[in-house]
Amino acid sequence: MPKGVFIAHWDDFRGLVVEHKYPTSIMLTEKDLNMVYYHHEKGRTGSLQYVELENMRVASLASSGRPLWIVVFVLDEGEEIEGQEDVLLGMGRYVLAMLAQHPEGVDVKDVLENQRMLHRPTPEQEYADIFLTPSSALLLERMEQEGIDRATRLAVWLNTQVQSEEIDIRAVAAPLMKSGVVRVEKVQGAGETVFLVRDVFAYRAPPVQALQYALETMVHIAEVYQDRVTEFFSPPPPEKGYNPTAATDDPNSPLLEDRQRIAEILRNGIHYEVVRCLRERPMTLAEISQATTFPVELVQKVLWALEAEKVTTHVDGGSLWVLLTDPTIEAFMPEFVLPDVFRKMKDRELDAKVVMRYLELLDEEWGRAE
Amino acid sequence: MIRNVCILGELGNVVYMKEYAESQTKDRLLDFLVNLSQFISNEEFDGKTEHMNLPSTRIYYTKRDSFTFVFVADRADDPAQIEEKTEQLVERFMKDYANLALASQPLDGFDEVVDEIAVTMVKVAILGFAGVGKTTTLHLLRGETLPLVHDPTIGVSIKKLPTEVENANIVLWDLAGQSRFSILWAKMIANAQVVIIVTDSTLENVLRSKKLVTLVREEVPDAKIIGIANKQDLATALTPERVGQILGIPTYELVAIDISYRDRLIQIIRRAILEGKSESKDRVS
């Protein structure tokens, strides 16, 4: 267990400023803070940085984007990092999420003593990054048409699409690679090749599990709850209800905007934890707070925000919160690209070796799963 | 310090906005302010200024007639001082600019009024390669005794200049010159109004320092850049004129270990700040 923690933020006029520390007896110099900042600028975003300072060893995690916050754990003498990396990362993620949403609720002592954590991103959260990274969703659409493409060709295509030569194809492709949606391999004779091995679809699912739970054990709210869900998904005509598969090419269509919202909700660690709780069953505010370990006032704010997005609603005179729609991103096998891939092989647009490798990758990914 | 000044009209439209330093991203801040203006539209302020806290900043707001006035300042700032400045700004705006704003006319001269009231801190960055005398220059400016042992700067050393310029505090950023810290330079000069490029006046160092001038011009195009030809007491020193020619920026001689240069250097910085301000006014007009 770390023996202390401090939180600092970067300020263009004052440098790294310490906002919280526990215990208050931790002594920090300007050099210490600068070394921590330096290692974060040098290192990889989202990963822990270990730094040996003059009088202490620290492990730290920084927020991505601006404003820059750094959570720094002061390690005990002789304390090994191995085995506690997940805990440190989890606590770091928790503090960073709290700072972004509910800064007045950050209690560093409580975080440290009770090991408050946000767990590592789930696959659906990683998929959400695709829709939140500029041009990544565009690249996915291209891969949905091609199935297989050369990295260089993709880069040229993307530059043309966004009409800029400064676009960093690696940054654009990163969420697709990290989430396992595409695989990039060097294939003999074909150079660096990108394969679509998973496709993803963002939509609002009916909250089946929570509804079932209400029907079985919370009969007094079941009917009202079911009516609300039905009203959203399949209201009586002439209303059309919710249909995420309606075809659209318009980038400003409500469906694409909704996909963006779904991705934002899933990527927000605090919102996501609240949604996860309500996927299981209806809960009171206090129960959600207890299950997520977030302060009641923060959970209340989140529930209101999610209510505005038609994700949650309250029943039973406001005492119970339920999921109205379940923001979901699912992955599936992109078998629809295969006929085109085979046609291209036949027309010698694609090398047989490349296609064979694609089938192997799909088999590795989906054959094993089945 | 005050980071943003914003005035919104009755419909949440932006009448005036100025960003002195990054607080939240501009679009998010604007969205937030428009919502805030709608939220407080029915509140009675009676000339009072309220505030609310964000992670590292505090938003001060008040309403006068149909206008909402918002200041974003650091949480470390004294609320009484910021409230006083907000009130000063409200008074000046209502007296001289409200009618222009209502008629959707340009608010000529208001930018200078805002600068006069809101600028409380000016950042001066001292940049140069290792061993050219940046930290010695910092000590000289602060009137401090020079340390006997050379202690290389780690990252950055941030200190205030004891002298104020037009009621604004001058914050000096002495950037580490070792090459491993070069990845920080671009971020650390952000929002600097003046960048001082220190050289040791040797030909090799001055030629290398040309790329620092390019970096500053790219990263902070609005900053005033001045060159320092330090170590003029050494026989190998190029003249300040020659150093200035090579760097392509106004350059001044210095012997940072000689206290008699202190006042001259402060005057140079003061002049650069004032010139920077007048250039920024020209750009606005």
XYZ file of C-alpha atoms in Angstrom:
655
model
C 0.000 0.000 0.000
C 1.355 3.453 -0.837
C 2.064 5.538 2.238
C 0.757 8.753 0.725
C -0.779 10.410 -2.269
C -0.798 13.844 -3.784
C -2.664 15.354 -6.703
C -1.311 18.144 -8.853
C -2.450 19.928 -11.948
C -0.511 21.699 -14.671
C -0.950 25.397 -14.979
C 0.654 27.441 -17.750
C 1.428 30.258 -15.313
C 2.240 28.452 -12.088
C 3.630 25.109 -13.279
C 2.613 21.956 -11.432
C 0.390 22.956 -8.515
C -0.406 20.535 -5.694
C -4.143 20.610 -4.921
C -4.466 17.712 -2.446
C -2.075 15.628 -0.402
C -2.307 12.953 2.212
C -0.784 12.814 4.714
C -0.168 16.542 4.859
C 3.340 15.901 6.166
C 4.568 14.830 2.707
C 7.250 17.299 1.682
C 7.646 18.065 -1.992
C 10.076 20.295 -3.775
C 9.728 22.041 -7.107
C 12.294 19.592 -8.476
C 10.221 16.603 -7.340
C 7.146 17.919 -9.107
C 9.115 18.736 -12.230
C 10.574 15.233 -12.380
C 7.080 13.733 -12.138
C 5.845 16.045 -14.883
C 8.857 15.294 -17.071
C 8.307 11.531 -16.844
C 4.666 11.911 -17.850
C 5.510 14.046 -20.839
C 8.099 11.475 -21.861
C 6.007 8.405 -21.150
C 2.819 6.909 -22.466
C -0.596 8.368 -21.575
C -2.730 6.116 -19.413
C 0.179 4.191 -17.952
C 1.818 4.365 -14.536
C 5.152 6.157 -14.349
C 7.696 5.177 -11.699
C 10.078 7.873 -10.609
C 12.883 7.826 -8.060
C 12.888 11.261 -6.464
C 15.550 12.504 -4.070
C 13.751 11.341 -0.948
C 11.006 9.081 -2.180
C 9.834 6.683 -4.842
C 6.569 7.466 -6.534
C 4.173 5.940 -9.057
C 1.895 8.324 -10.916
C -0.929 8.461 -13.415
C -1.913 11.479 -15.513
C -5.152 12.431 -17.200
C -5.262 12.455 -20.964
C -6.021 15.816 -22.508
C -6.489 19.125 -20.803
C -6.504 20.214 -18.053
C -3.656 17.921 -17.049
C -4.018 16.297 -13.631
C -1.443 13.961 -12.119
C -2.163 11.565 -9.257
C 1.051 10.587 -7.485
C 1.330 7.686 -5.032
C 4.233 7.821 -2.610
C 5.577 4.305 -2.139
C 6.800 2.894 1.109
C 10.490 2.103 1.424
C 11.186 -1.283 -0.099
C 7.653 -1.492 -1.458
C 7.486 -3.549 -4.646
C 5.428 -2.304 -7.563
C 4.814 -5.762 -8.897
C 1.472 -7.118 -7.859
C -0.067 -3.776 -7.022
C -0.008 -2.072 -10.397
C -3.725 -2.751 -10.930
C -4.598 -1.249 -7.551
C -2.534 1.886 -8.172
C -3.958 2.297 -11.670
C -7.472 1.701 -10.358
C -7.106 4.288 -7.600
C -5.509 6.718 -10.060
C -8.381 6.280 -12.518
C -10.894 6.783 -9.680
C -9.300 10.063 -8.595
C -8.987 11.375 -12.168
C -12.627 10.553 -12.880
C -13.698 12.266 -9.658
C -11.625 15.345 -10.487
C -13.332 15.624 -13.838
C -16.863 15.247 -12.478
C -17.015 16.072 -8.824
C -13.818 17.828 -7.732
C -15.225 18.938 -4.399
C -15.895 15.277 -3.543
C -12.266 14.131 -3.879
C -11.138 12.673 -0.558
C -7.598 11.393 -0.999
C -7.445 9.829 2.451
C -10.576 7.819 1.742
C -9.262 6.750 -1.668
C -6.026 5.506 -0.178
C -7.369 3.853 2.957
C -10.346 2.180 1.299
C -8.664 1.562 -2.052
C -11.382 3.248 -4.087
C -10.876 2.106 -7.654
C -12.174 2.345 -11.172
C -11.402 -0.868 -12.987
C -9.527 -1.070 -16.261
C -11.670 -0.230 -19.311
C -13.898 -3.076 -20.482
C -13.996 -4.069 -24.181
C -17.147 -2.000 -24.756
C -15.395 1.043 -23.283
C -12.467 0.473 -25.602
C -14.858 0.204 -28.548
C -16.320 3.540 -27.461
C -12.942 5.179 -28.125
C -13.412 4.434 -31.830
C -16.427 6.740 -31.966
C -14.750 9.388 -29.850
C -11.451 9.646 -31.738
C -11.642 11.958 -34.752
C -11.503 9.972 -38.000
C -11.412 6.528 -36.310
C -15.085 5.905 -37.050
C -14.403 6.975 -40.640
C -11.586 4.458 -40.861
C -13.887 1.764 -39.458
C -16.484 2.526 -42.145
C -13.802 2.124 -44.790
C -12.727 -1.206 -43.305
C -16.373 -2.336 -43.232
C -16.356 -1.911 -47.011
C -12.919 -3.353 -47.715
C -12.320 -5.971 -45.018
C -8.636 -5.915 -45.942
C -6.546 -2.933 -46.980
C -2.922 -1.873 -47.125
C -1.863 0.547 -44.414
C -0.322 2.952 -46.918
C -3.460 2.962 -49.083
C -5.613 3.619 -46.028
C -3.420 6.553 -45.020
C -3.729 8.106 -48.489
C -7.503 7.528 -48.493
C -7.872 9.120 -45.075
C -5.785 12.147 -46.060
C -8.068 12.657 -49.051
C -11.205 12.265 -46.951
C -10.213 14.786 -44.326
C -8.272 16.919 -46.811
C -5.233 17.190 -44.619
C -1.759 15.780 -44.869
C -1.071 16.261 -41.201
C -3.311 13.450 -40.052
C -1.556 10.847 -37.918
C -2.775 7.489 -39.189
C -1.297 5.710 -36.147
C -3.303 7.867 -33.738
C -6.446 7.368 -35.806
C -5.956 3.606 -35.993
C -4.939 3.245 -32.323
C -8.478 2.764 -30.878
C -9.237 0.199 -33.600
C -6.054 -1.725 -32.850
C -6.270 -1.464 -29.078
C -9.831 -2.757 -29.002
C -8.928 -5.614 -31.357
C -11.271 -4.438 -34.112
C -8.450 -4.472 -36.656
C -5.193 -6.385 -36.774
C -2.183 -4.981 -38.578
C 0.378 -7.443 -39.920
C 3.155 -7.550 -42.443
C 2.227 -10.084 -45.061
C 4.923 -11.268 -47.434
C 4.675 -9.440 -50.732
C 1.828 -7.210 -49.585
C 3.513 -5.023 -46.969
C 1.739 -3.777 -43.874
C -1.852 -4.924 -44.140
C -4.898 -4.003 -42.065
C -7.538 -6.693 -41.409
C -11.013 -6.083 -40.011
C -11.497 -8.943 -37.554
C -14.395 -7.545 -35.540
C -17.117 -5.103 -36.395
C -18.828 -3.041 -33.715
C -22.300 -1.627 -33.393
C -23.460 0.968 -30.873
C -27.109 1.023 -29.876
C -29.538 1.237 -26.989
C -30.607 -2.212 -25.875
C -33.760 -2.813 -23.831
C -32.750 -3.320 -20.165
C -33.780 -6.979 -20.230
C -32.026 -8.179 -17.065
C -33.264 -5.325 -14.872
C -36.784 -5.631 -16.259
C -36.800 -9.363 -15.608
C -35.606 -8.732 -12.067
C -38.426 -6.228 -11.523
C -41.030 -8.652 -12.926
C -39.841 -11.393 -10.601
C -39.053 -9.588 -7.363
C -40.325 -5.987 -7.488
C -43.861 -6.486 -8.660
C -45.016 -3.090 -7.396
C -42.934 -1.261 -10.016
C -42.825 -3.907 -12.753
C -45.809 -2.688 -14.740
C -44.806 0.982 -14.699
C -41.247 0.073 -15.573
C -42.304 -2.150 -18.450
C -44.627 0.557 -19.796
C -41.816 3.122 -19.806
C -39.487 0.791 -21.687
C -42.214 -0.143 -24.180
C -43.033 3.521 -24.699
C -39.419 4.169 -25.699
C -38.754 1.124 -27.862
C -42.144 0.358 -29.427
C -44.714 3.051 -28.786
C -48.136 2.661 -30.370
C -48.432 3.936 -33.976
C -48.037 6.421 -35.544
C -44.864 6.793 -33.408
C -41.999 4.804 -34.928
C -40.055 3.897 -31.826
C -36.354 3.159 -31.689
C -34.640 1.620 -34.709
C -30.848 1.847 -34.654
C -30.501 -0.179 -37.848
C -32.293 2.369 -40.039
C -29.889 3.119 -42.876
C -28.407 6.589 -42.896
C -25.569 8.319 -44.722
C -26.177 11.680 -43.159
C -23.402 12.456 -40.660
C -25.824 14.729 -38.789
C -28.543 12.118 -38.461
C -29.964 11.592 -34.964
C -28.765 7.991 -35.048
C -25.125 8.942 -35.554
C -25.437 11.634 -32.899
C -26.909 9.029 -30.597
C -23.978 6.698 -31.277
C -21.668 9.477 -30.158
C -23.706 9.920 -26.964
C -23.645 6.189 -26.259
C -19.872 6.186 -26.674
C -19.511 9.187 -24.342
C -21.607 7.533 -21.633
C -19.657 4.283 -21.840
C -16.295 6.037 -21.845
C -17.130 8.102 -18.790
C -15.922 5.815 -15.980
C -18.383 7.149 -13.417
C -21.426 7.097 -15.707
C -20.475 3.620 -16.840
C -20.313 2.237 -13.298
C -23.780 3.621 -12.560
C -25.153 2.079 -15.773
C -23.526 -1.246 -14.892
C -25.279 -1.293 -11.516
C -28.655 -0.553 -13.034
C -28.222 -3.221 -15.691
C -28.681 -5.777 -12.934
C -31.713 -4.365 -11.149
C -33.573 -1.210 -10.108
C -31.859 0.498 -7.178
C -32.269 3.370 -4.789
C -29.835 6.264 -4.842
C -28.209 4.999 -1.650
C -27.801 1.488 -3.075
C -26.106 2.801 -6.215
C -23.806 4.955 -4.121
C -22.896 1.975 -1.961
C -22.341 -0.346 -4.914
C -20.203 2.116 -6.857
C -18.511 3.731 -3.800
C -19.238 7.169 -5.310
C -20.657 9.886 -3.048
C -24.455 10.165 -3.042
C -24.425 13.705 -4.416
C -22.251 12.624 -7.350
C -24.481 9.632 -8.116
C -27.494 11.942 -8.020
C -25.852 14.275 -10.541
C -24.978 11.333 -12.789
C -28.506 9.920 -12.630
C -29.953 13.258 -13.624
C -27.485 13.554 -16.497
C -28.342 10.035 -17.660
C -32.045 10.770 -17.313
C -31.605 13.715 -19.694
C -30.046 11.252 -22.160
C -32.993 8.838 -21.771
C -30.762 6.220 -20.179
C -32.257 6.230 -16.679
C -35.602 7.117 -15.221
C -37.129 6.911 -11.766
C -40.194 5.048 -10.576
C -41.968 4.362 -7.312
C -42.455 8.018 -6.480
C -38.832 8.768 -7.283
C -37.350 6.360 -4.756
C -36.102 3.810 -7.301
C -33.891 4.408 -10.292
C -34.110 2.129 -13.327
C -32.437 1.793 -16.679
C -34.724 2.943 -19.458
C -32.295 2.080 -22.232
C -29.025 0.225 -21.989
C -26.217 1.949 -23.954
C -24.318 -0.892 -25.541
C -21.531 -1.469 -28.035
C -21.314 -5.023 -29.302
C -18.742 -6.731 -31.470
C -19.571 -9.302 -34.124
C -17.852 -11.192 -36.911
C -17.675 -9.117 -40.120
C -18.669 -12.004 -42.368
C -20.523 -9.626 -44.696
C -17.187 -8.497 -46.200
C -16.165 -11.999 -47.255
C -17.984 -12.153 -50.632
C -16.214 -8.954 -51.700
C -12.883 -10.204 -50.431
C -13.257 -13.442 -52.446
C -14.283 -11.488 -55.531
C -11.195 -9.307 -55.227
C -9.021 -12.389 -54.909
C -10.603 -13.797 -58.046
C -9.999 -10.525 -59.870
C -6.374 -10.597 -58.574
C -6.862 -7.372 -56.640
C -5.944 -9.277 -53.488
C -3.202 -11.833 -53.062
C -4.371 -15.336 -52.056
C -1.815 -15.333 -49.213
C -3.382 -12.206 -47.755
C -6.892 -13.644 -47.986
C -5.717 -16.883 -46.410
C -4.202 -14.938 -43.542
C -7.489 -13.051 -43.135
C -9.429 -16.288 -42.824
C -6.912 -17.556 -40.265
C -7.326 -14.369 -38.226
C -11.117 -14.613 -38.349
C -10.874 -18.247 -37.297
C -8.556 -17.340 -34.409
C -10.947 -14.630 -33.321
C -14.322 -16.255 -33.838
C -13.716 -19.949 -34.418
C -12.266 -20.316 -30.936
C -15.067 -18.233 -29.400
C -17.664 -20.541 -30.818
C -4.867 35.114 -12.179
C -7.844 35.907 -14.356
C -8.072 33.392 -17.197
C -11.184 34.363 -19.096
C -13.485 37.315 -19.305
C -16.849 36.818 -20.925
C -19.941 38.950 -21.362
C -23.150 37.349 -22.547
C -26.233 39.075 -23.884
C -29.857 38.443 -23.044
C -30.188 35.458 -25.358
C -26.961 33.844 -24.199
C -25.108 35.335 -27.164
C -21.450 36.161 -26.647
C -21.032 39.922 -26.576
C -17.354 39.798 -25.600
C -14.872 37.067 -24.764
C -11.171 37.135 -23.980
C -8.988 34.205 -23.040
C -5.802 35.021 -21.137
C -4.921 31.417 -20.363
C -6.392 28.019 -20.942
C -9.024 27.040 -18.395
C -11.470 24.557 -19.878
C -11.528 23.988 -23.606
C -13.091 27.042 -25.147
C -16.194 25.367 -26.621
C -17.028 23.544 -23.404
C -16.531 26.710 -21.431
C -18.796 28.621 -23.779
C -21.533 25.977 -23.549
C -21.247 26.065 -19.808
C -21.439 29.851 -19.668
C -24.476 30.002 -21.933
C -26.243 27.477 -19.692
C -25.159 29.418 -16.646
C -26.521 32.632 -18.114
C -29.902 30.971 -18.731
C -29.895 29.468 -15.263
C -29.243 32.767 -13.544
C -31.481 34.845 -15.783
C -34.142 35.105 -13.093
C -31.780 35.600 -10.169
C -31.626 38.909 -8.362
C -28.030 39.981 -7.905
C -28.449 43.484 -6.509
C -25.003 44.368 -7.836
C -23.407 41.402 -6.049
C -20.966 38.950 -7.610
C -21.433 35.228 -6.954
C -18.982 32.448 -7.591
C -18.837 28.692 -8.091
C -15.909 26.271 -7.996
C -14.496 24.123 -10.765
C -11.583 21.665 -10.308
C -8.839 24.276 -10.396
C -10.665 27.457 -11.220
C -13.489 29.551 -9.853
C -16.179 31.183 -11.977
C -17.368 34.616 -10.837
C -20.614 35.882 -12.303
C -23.012 38.722 -11.978
C -25.851 40.260 -13.959
C -26.556 43.843 -14.814
C -29.648 44.641 -16.899
C -29.629 42.139 -19.741
C -25.912 41.313 -19.546
C -24.204 38.448 -17.712
C -20.570 39.073 -16.746
C -18.281 36.144 -16.119
C -14.666 35.996 -14.911
C -12.791 32.692 -14.715
C -9.965 32.920 -12.170
C -7.739 30.555 -10.225
C -9.074 29.127 -7.007
C -5.927 30.404 -5.360
C -6.919 34.007 -6.127
C -8.429 36.183 -3.432
C -12.190 36.226 -4.134
C -12.526 39.767 -2.761
C -9.942 41.029 -5.272
C -11.572 39.268 -8.225
C -15.018 40.485 -7.186
C -13.665 44.016 -7.055
C -12.240 43.654 -10.551
C -15.517 42.183 -11.817
C -17.365 45.184 -10.434
C -14.875 47.603 -12.021
C -15.379 45.918 -15.369
C -19.175 45.932 -15.038
C -19.139 49.657 -14.233
C -16.954 50.524 -17.229
C -18.959 48.336 -19.574
C -22.349 49.646 -18.480
C -21.150 53.228 -18.660
C -19.381 53.208 -22.026
C -20.179 50.040 -23.967
C -23.617 48.637 -23.051
C -25.442 50.760 -25.628
C -22.965 49.784 -28.330
C -23.453 46.109 -27.453
C -27.240 46.476 -27.537
C -26.975 48.037 -30.992
C -24.599 45.224 -32.067
C -21.874 47.796 -32.723
C -18.148 47.003 -32.339
C -16.818 47.612 -28.823
C -13.844 49.754 -29.862
C -11.343 50.215 -27.076
C -13.008 47.778 -24.693
C -10.225 45.236 -25.109
C -7.739 47.670 -23.581
C -10.106 48.388 -20.711
C -10.337 44.653 -20.009
C -6.540 44.283 -20.153
C -6.126 47.173 -17.756
C -8.481 45.576 -15.249
C -7.915 41.869 -15.757
C -4.206 41.336 -16.424
C -2.731 40.399 -13.088
C 0.113 38.175 -14.199
C 2.620 38.269 -17.053
C 4.690 35.212 -17.922
C 8.282 35.692 -19.025
C 10.105 32.525 -20.112
C 13.882 32.267 -20.066
C 15.060 29.765 -22.645
C 18.509 28.621 -23.738
C 20.834 25.641 -23.832
C 22.582 24.255 -20.765
C 25.204 26.369 -19.045
C 24.508 29.691 -20.791
C 23.508 31.437 -17.567
C 19.700 31.303 -17.482
C 19.476 30.611 -13.751
C 22.144 33.213 -13.068
C 20.036 35.675 -15.055
C 17.031 34.724 -12.912
C 19.031 35.342 -9.723
C 20.223 38.648 -11.117
C 16.669 39.748 -11.914
C 15.518 38.824 -8.421
C 18.492 40.545 -6.839
C 19.622 37.304 -5.197
C 23.093 36.194 -4.230
C 24.516 33.776 -6.740
C 24.937 30.180 -5.538
C 28.566 29.037 -5.345
C 27.846 25.600 -6.761
C 26.256 25.090 -10.173
C 22.979 23.240 -9.663
C 21.359 22.370 -12.999
C 17.673 23.222 -13.215
C 15.323 20.239 -13.296
C 12.355 20.924 -15.539
C 11.710 24.533 -14.678
C 12.202 26.994 -11.879
C 9.329 29.448 -11.472
C 9.868 32.653 -9.519
C 8.234 36.059 -9.265
C 10.055 39.233 -10.174
C 9.885 41.564 -7.162
C 8.971 44.464 -9.474
C 5.466 44.843 -10.946
C 4.778 46.219 -14.421
C 1.532 48.180 -14.674
C 0.096 46.444 -11.605
C 0.800 42.993 -13.056
C 3.054 40.442 -11.394
C 5.871 39.165 -13.564
C 6.393 35.402 -13.339
C 9.758 34.220 -14.564
C 10.036 30.685 -15.947
C 13.645 29.536 -16.011
C 13.530 26.476 -18.275
C 16.024 23.640 -17.856
C 18.526 23.731 -20.694
C 19.662 20.112 -20.675
C 18.710 18.397 -23.908
C 16.636 15.726 -22.136
C 14.240 18.462 -21.047
C 13.811 19.835 -24.557
C 10.551 17.830 -24.873
C 9.074 20.192 -22.270
C 10.062 23.505 -23.856
C 7.089 23.875 -26.188
C 4.602 23.228 -23.364
C 6.442 25.405 -20.903
C 6.547 28.514 -23.039
C 2.772 28.342 -23.634
C 1.072 31.622 -22.750
C 4.367 33.495 -22.294
C 4.111 37.157 -23.233
C 7.889 37.529 -23.409
C 10.506 34.877 -24.172
C 14.134 35.665 -23.403
C 16.595 33.551 -25.339
C 19.864 33.443 -23.465
C 23.107 32.597 -25.264
C 26.658 32.467 -23.954
C 27.719 34.592 -26.938
C 29.921 31.907 -28.467
C 29.391 31.334 -32.174
C 28.545 27.668 -31.683
C 25.913 28.352 -29.041
C 24.378 31.268 -30.911
C 24.043 29.191 -34.077
C 22.387 26.383 -32.089
C 20.072 28.887 -30.436
C 18.572 29.871 -33.794
C 16.318 26.834 -33.566
C 15.008 28.119 -30.234
C 13.866 31.278 -31.996
C 12.030 29.118 -34.545
C 10.430 27.082 -31.760
C 9.188 30.183 -29.967
C 7.839 31.715 -33.160
C 5.909 28.535 -33.883
C 4.576 27.884 -30.394
C 3.852 31.383 -29.113
C 3.629 33.595 -32.191
C 2.260 36.519 -30.174
C 5.131 36.530 -27.673
C 7.783 39.201 -27.760
C 11.206 37.553 -28.218
C 14.419 39.110 -26.969
C 17.929 37.762 -27.133
C 20.558 37.986 -24.435
C 24.254 37.905 -25.312
C 25.529 36.740 -21.940
C 29.118 36.284 -20.748
C 30.252 39.453 -22.483
C 33.181 39.515 -20.060
C 34.747 36.552 -21.875
C 37.263 37.111 -24.644
C 35.517 34.725 -27.032
C 32.184 36.561 -26.833
C 30.532 37.757 -30.029
C 29.174 41.292 -29.816
C 25.462 41.663 -28.973
C 24.925 43.163 -32.438
C 26.432 40.064 -34.089
C 24.417 37.732 -31.866
C 21.258 39.687 -32.735
C 22.061 39.482 -36.443
C 22.439 35.718 -36.301
C 19.339 35.141 -34.202
C 17.234 37.706 -36.038
C 15.841 39.210 -32.836
C 16.670 42.318 -30.771
C 19.568 41.277 -28.545
C 21.161 42.888 -25.481
C 24.482 42.429 -23.786
C 24.712 40.927 -20.326
C 27.168 39.784 -17.716
C 24.735 37.933 -15.497
C 27.187 37.738 -12.618
C 27.465 41.525 -12.564
C 24.727 43.112 -10.445
C 25.079 46.434 -12.275
C 23.192 44.914 -15.229
C 20.073 44.254 -13.126
C 18.175 47.502 -13.636
C 19.008 47.595 -17.314
C 17.683 44.060 -17.787
C 14.492 44.799 -15.877
C 13.939 47.824 -18.109
C 14.438 45.667 -21.210
C 11.806 43.197 -19.963
C 9.455 45.993 -18.983
C 9.792 47.525 -22.431
C 9.189 44.150 -24.096
C 6.017 43.644 -22.050
C 4.704 47.091 -22.947
C 5.627 46.674 -26.621
C 3.946 43.283 -26.635
C 0.811 44.864 -25.219
C 0.721 47.632 -27.793
C 1.336 45.132 -30.615
C -1.536 43.038 -29.344
C -3.745 46.143 -29.331
C -2.722 46.804 -32.958
C -3.599 43.245 -33.873
C -7.031 43.618 -32.284
C -7.727 46.944 -33.964
